Amino acid sequence: MTITITAFERSPDGGKGLARDTRVRWALEEAELPYDVRFVSFAEMKQPAHLAVHPFGQIPTFEDGDLTLFETGAIVFHIAERHTNLLPADPDARARAVTWMFAALSSVEPPVLDLQTAKFAEGDKPWAQERMPLVFDRIRARLRQLADRLGDAEWLESSFSAGDLLMVSVLLRLRMSGILDEFPTLAAYVARGEARPAYKRAFAAQLAVNAPPTD
Ligand SMILES: N[C@@H](CCC(=O)N[C@@H](CS)C(=O)NCC(=O)O)C(=O)O
């Protein structure tokens, strides 16, 4: 039975790889697992058939035989746990890698997402511009802490893990803002993630679907 994930029929980012199916594709590519993609429109995501798979009507989802999962953290964890060396065998090292998965999604991603909300969902509000410096300051504070911890290391722990996969994926969302360039060690860390052959395959696969048509 081939694994099936869901992704946007057409991602709003036009192929920048920021939709969360890219993280799942990346983990599957690291694991060298073949997969199919079922593409869904925004309307379809809110229909009963998709809601049965994802209670919040979002992408991505993951189906493997009788197992159905949603939430990228859980999906990447499942792939990492069963199929790859994305989690170290040593129990303590494994626990540290899992900690970085949680850190990426629950300590770093929220301020990053707040920037997107401020720009795209609240950008037309009268108070939007006044709030923006606060949003950037919260991101900078978190990035400074992360950069301090990473130091000159290649990865967050001694080898690349699912924690790095999620952290790099979250940080990539900041590229367009320019804020990553203020933290050269983090920018280099992200570049190392993007240089991995598995990331490149995942990026290319989503780009093939989402790139704007050329005349
Ligand atoms: N916490 C969820 C977030 C999923 C999510 O926000 N997915 C976005 C695409 S990246 C989505 O489906 N947006 C459309 C919507 O919410 O209607 C996860 O990590 O999987």
Short mmCIF file of C-alpha atoms and ligand atoms in Angstrom, two decimals:
data_model
loop_
_atom_site.label_atom_id
_atom_site.label_comp_id
_atom_site.label_asym_id
_atom_site.label_seq_id
_atom_site.Cartn_x
_atom_site.Cartn_y
_atom_site.Cartn_z
CA MET A 1 0.00 0.00 0.00
CA THR A 2 1.52 3.33 -1.05
CA ILE A 3 1.47 6.23 1.37
CA THR A 4 -0.83 9.05 0.30
CA ILE A 5 -0.55 12.62 1.53
CA THR A 6 -2.74 15.60 0.75
CA ALA A 7 -1.57 18.96 -0.56
CA PHE A 8 -3.08 22.13 -1.97
CA GLU A 9 -4.40 21.76 -5.50
CA ARG A 10 -2.56 25.05 -6.03
CA SER A 11 -0.52 26.46 -3.17
CA PRO A 12 -1.09 30.17 -2.43
CA ASP A 13 2.69 30.63 -2.27
CA GLY A 14 3.05 29.78 -5.96
CA GLY A 15 5.68 27.08 -5.35
CA LYS A 16 7.93 28.60 -2.68
CA GLY A 17 7.57 25.36 -0.74
CA LEU A 18 6.08 27.01 2.33
CA ALA A 19 2.88 24.97 2.47
CA ARG A 20 3.27 22.27 5.07
CA ASP A 21 3.08 19.36 2.68
CA THR A 22 6.72 20.21 1.84
CA ARG A 23 7.81 19.16 5.36
CA VAL A 24 6.08 15.84 4.98
CA ARG A 25 7.48 15.34 1.48
CA TRP A 26 10.93 16.12 2.88
CA ALA A 27 10.61 13.52 5.64
CA LEU A 28 9.34 10.95 3.12
CA GLU A 29 12.27 11.75 0.84
CA GLU A 30 14.75 11.40 3.72
CA ALA A 31 13.15 8.00 4.39
CA GLU A 32 13.22 7.14 0.68
CA LEU A 33 9.57 6.16 0.89
CA PRO A 34 7.47 6.45 -2.26
CA TYR A 35 4.23 8.38 -1.89
CA ASP A 36 1.22 9.62 -3.80
CA VAL A 37 -0.36 13.03 -3.41
CA ARG A 38 -4.08 13.74 -3.41
CA PHE A 39 -4.59 17.38 -4.30
CA VAL A 40 -7.46 19.25 -2.69
CA SER A 41 -8.97 22.65 -3.37
CA PHE A 42 -9.84 25.06 -0.55
CA ALA A 43 -13.52 24.14 -1.03
CA GLU A 44 -12.81 20.41 -0.91
CA MET A 45 -10.81 20.80 2.32
CA LYS A 46 -13.98 21.90 4.08
CA GLN A 47 -16.14 19.06 2.73
CA PRO A 48 -17.07 15.98 4.81
CA ALA A 49 -14.76 13.65 2.87
CA HIS A 50 -11.66 15.66 3.79
CA LEU A 51 -12.93 16.58 7.26
CA ALA A 52 -13.12 12.87 8.00
CA VAL A 53 -9.35 12.77 7.50
CA HIS A 54 -8.47 16.19 8.92
CA PRO A 55 -10.86 17.56 11.57
CA PHE A 56 -9.75 21.15 10.94
CA GLY A 57 -10.12 20.96 7.16
CA GLN A 58 -6.46 21.57 6.39
CA ILE A 59 -3.51 19.98 4.64
CA PRO A 60 -1.36 17.95 4.91
CA THR A 61 -2.71 14.56 5.88
CA PHE A 62 -1.02 11.17 5.74
CA GLU A 63 -2.62 7.84 4.92
CA ASP A 64 -0.85 4.48 5.05
CA GLY A 65 -3.22 1.54 4.90
CA ASP A 66 -5.61 1.87 7.83
CA LEU A 67 -3.58 4.60 9.49
CA THR A 68 -4.64 8.20 8.91
CA LEU A 69 -2.77 11.12 10.47
CA PHE A 70 -2.94 14.89 10.44
CA GLU A 71 -0.65 17.59 11.95
CA THR A 72 2.79 17.80 10.39
CA GLY A 73 4.52 17.28 13.73
CA ALA A 74 2.76 13.97 14.25
CA ILE A 75 3.27 12.91 10.63
CA VAL A 76 6.99 13.71 10.59
CA PHE A 77 7.39 12.01 13.98
CA HIS A 78 5.64 8.89 12.66
CA ILE A 79 7.84 8.77 9.57
CA ALA A 80 10.99 9.43 11.59
CA GLU A 81 10.15 6.87 14.23
CA ARG A 82 9.37 4.01 11.90
CA HIS A 83 11.39 4.49 8.78
CA THR A 84 14.52 6.59 9.04
CA ASN A 85 17.54 7.67 10.98
CA LEU A 86 15.86 11.04 11.47
CA LEU A 87 15.74 10.13 15.15
CA PRO A 88 18.86 8.80 16.86
CA ALA A 89 18.80 5.30 18.36
CA ASP A 90 20.22 6.37 21.72
CA PRO A 91 17.18 7.12 23.96
CA ASP A 92 18.53 10.37 25.40
CA ALA A 93 19.66 11.69 22.01
CA ARG A 94 16.28 10.69 20.61
CA ALA A 95 14.46 12.59 23.36
CA ARG A 96 16.56 15.68 22.61
CA ALA A 97 15.73 15.45 18.89
CA VAL A 98 12.02 15.16 19.72
CA THR A 99 12.37 18.18 21.99
CA TRP A 100 13.60 20.19 18.99
CA MET A 101 10.57 19.03 16.98
CA PHE A 102 8.31 20.47 19.67
CA ALA A 103 10.47 23.58 19.96
CA ALA A 104 10.17 24.23 16.23
CA LEU A 105 6.39 23.93 16.23
CA SER A 106 5.44 25.36 19.58
CA SER A 107 8.15 27.92 20.43
CA VAL A 108 9.47 29.19 17.09
CA GLU A 109 6.59 28.76 14.64
CA PRO A 110 3.97 30.81 16.58
CA PRO A 111 5.80 34.17 16.33
CA VAL A 112 6.68 33.36 12.71
CA LEU A 113 3.02 32.69 11.88
CA ASP A 114 2.05 35.88 13.67
CA LEU A 115 3.96 37.81 11.01
CA GLN A 116 1.91 36.17 8.29
CA THR A 117 -1.30 36.94 10.14
CA ALA A 118 -0.20 40.55 10.64
CA LYS A 119 0.65 40.93 6.95
CA PHE A 120 -2.05 39.01 5.17
CA ALA A 121 -5.05 38.69 7.50
CA GLU A 122 -4.75 41.97 9.42
CA GLY A 123 -2.78 44.12 6.97
CA ASP A 124 -5.78 46.32 6.18
CA LYS A 125 -6.66 47.07 9.82
CA PRO A 126 -6.04 50.63 11.02
CA TRP A 127 -3.67 49.38 13.75
CA ALA A 128 -1.73 46.97 11.52
CA GLN A 129 1.34 49.14 10.91
CA GLU A 130 1.57 50.13 14.56
CA ARG A 131 1.64 46.48 15.62
CA MET A 132 4.24 45.34 13.10
CA PRO A 133 7.39 46.34 15.07
CA LEU A 134 6.16 44.25 18.02
CA VAL A 135 5.67 41.25 15.76
CA PHE A 136 9.22 41.60 14.38
CA ASP A 137 10.68 42.11 17.86
CA ARG A 138 9.14 38.86 19.10
CA ILE A 139 10.59 36.98 16.14
CA ARG A 140 14.02 38.57 16.65
CA ALA A 141 14.02 37.64 20.33
CA ARG A 142 13.30 34.00 19.53
CA LEU A 143 15.81 33.85 16.68
CA ARG A 144 18.52 35.35 18.88
CA GLN A 145 17.95 32.59 21.45
CA LEU A 146 17.97 29.92 18.79
CA ALA A 147 21.15 31.32 17.20
CA ASP A 148 22.82 31.41 20.63
CA ARG A 149 22.01 27.75 21.17
CA LEU A 150 23.03 26.65 17.66
CA GLY A 151 26.32 28.54 17.85
CA ASP A 152 28.69 27.30 15.15
CA ALA A 153 27.22 23.80 15.14
CA GLU A 154 25.99 22.24 11.94
CA TRP A 155 22.73 20.94 13.42
CA LEU A 156 20.83 21.41 16.68
CA GLU A 157 22.19 18.13 18.06
CA SER A 158 25.13 16.03 16.89
CA SER A 159 23.52 14.91 13.63
CA PHE A 160 20.67 16.02 11.36
CA SER A 161 17.32 14.98 12.85
CA ALA A 162 13.58 15.45 12.48
CA GLY A 163 14.07 18.40 14.84
CA ASP A 164 16.24 20.13 12.24
CA LEU A 165 13.83 19.19 9.47
CA LEU A 166 10.99 20.98 11.24
CA MET A 167 13.13 23.89 12.49
CA VAL A 168 14.52 24.61 9.01
CA SER A 169 11.00 24.33 7.56
CA VAL A 170 9.70 26.88 10.05
CA LEU A 171 12.63 29.28 9.50
CA LEU A 172 12.18 29.11 5.74
CA ARG A 173 8.90 30.94 6.22
CA LEU A 174 10.92 34.01 7.22
CA ARG A 175 13.08 34.18 4.13
CA MET A 176 10.93 36.72 2.28
CA SER A 177 10.91 39.05 5.29
CA GLY A 178 14.72 39.43 5.23
CA ILE A 179 14.87 38.93 9.00
CA LEU A 180 16.86 35.69 8.66
CA ASP A 181 19.75 37.67 7.17
CA GLU A 182 20.14 39.41 10.51
CA PHE A 183 21.22 36.02 11.91
CA PRO A 184 23.95 34.70 9.60
CA THR A 185 24.40 31.43 11.50
CA LEU A 186 20.69 30.68 11.18
CA ALA A 187 20.69 31.66 7.50
CA ALA A 188 23.59 29.21 6.98
CA TYR A 189 21.74 26.54 8.98
CA VAL A 190 18.69 26.92 6.74
CA ALA A 191 20.90 26.77 3.65
CA ARG A 192 22.39 23.48 4.91
CA GLY A 193 18.89 22.06 5.24
CA GLU A 194 17.96 23.21 1.74
CA ALA A 195 21.15 21.65 0.36
CA ARG A 196 20.11 18.17 1.45
CA PRO A 197 19.19 16.05 -1.59
CA ALA A 198 15.95 14.93 0.10
CA TYR A 199 14.87 18.56 0.60
CA LYS A 200 15.69 19.35 -3.01
CA ARG A 201 13.53 16.46 -4.22
CA ALA A 202 10.66 17.53 -1.97
CA PHE A 203 10.92 21.13 -3.12
CA ALA A 204 11.03 20.15 -6.78
CA ALA A 205 8.00 17.90 -6.40
CA GLN A 206 5.83 20.65 -4.94
CA LEU A 207 7.19 23.21 -7.41
CA ALA A 208 6.16 21.02 -10.32
CA VAL A 209 2.57 21.38 -9.15
CA ASN A 210 2.56 24.95 -7.90
CA ALA A 211 4.81 26.96 -10.18
CA PRO A 212 2.90 29.67 -12.04
CA PRO A 213 2.35 28.69 -15.68
CA THR A 214 4.82 30.22 -18.12
CA ASP A 215 3.57 31.46 -21.50
N1 LIG B 1 -0.81 22.68 12.71
C1 LIG B 1 -1.12 22.21 11.39
C2 LIG B 1 -1.37 23.42 10.50
C3 LIG B 1 -1.90 23.00 9.15
C4 LIG B 1 -2.14 24.21 8.27
O1 LIG B 1 -2.25 25.37 8.73
N2 LIG B 1 -2.24 23.95 6.96
C5 LIG B 1 -2.48 25.02 6.02
C6 LIG B 1 -1.56 24.84 4.81
S1 LIG B 1 0.13 25.02 5.24
C7 LIG B 1 -3.89 24.94 5.51
O2 LIG B 1 -4.41 23.88 5.26
N3 LIG B 1 -4.51 26.11 5.33
C8 LIG B 1 -5.84 26.21 4.78
C9 LIG B 1 -6.88 26.41 5.83
O3 LIG B 1 -6.57 26.44 7.03
O4 LIG B 1 -8.04 26.56 5.43
C10 LIG B 1 0.01 21.33 10.85
O5 LIG B 1 1.17 21.56 11.26
O6 LIG B 1 -0.22 20.42 10.05
#
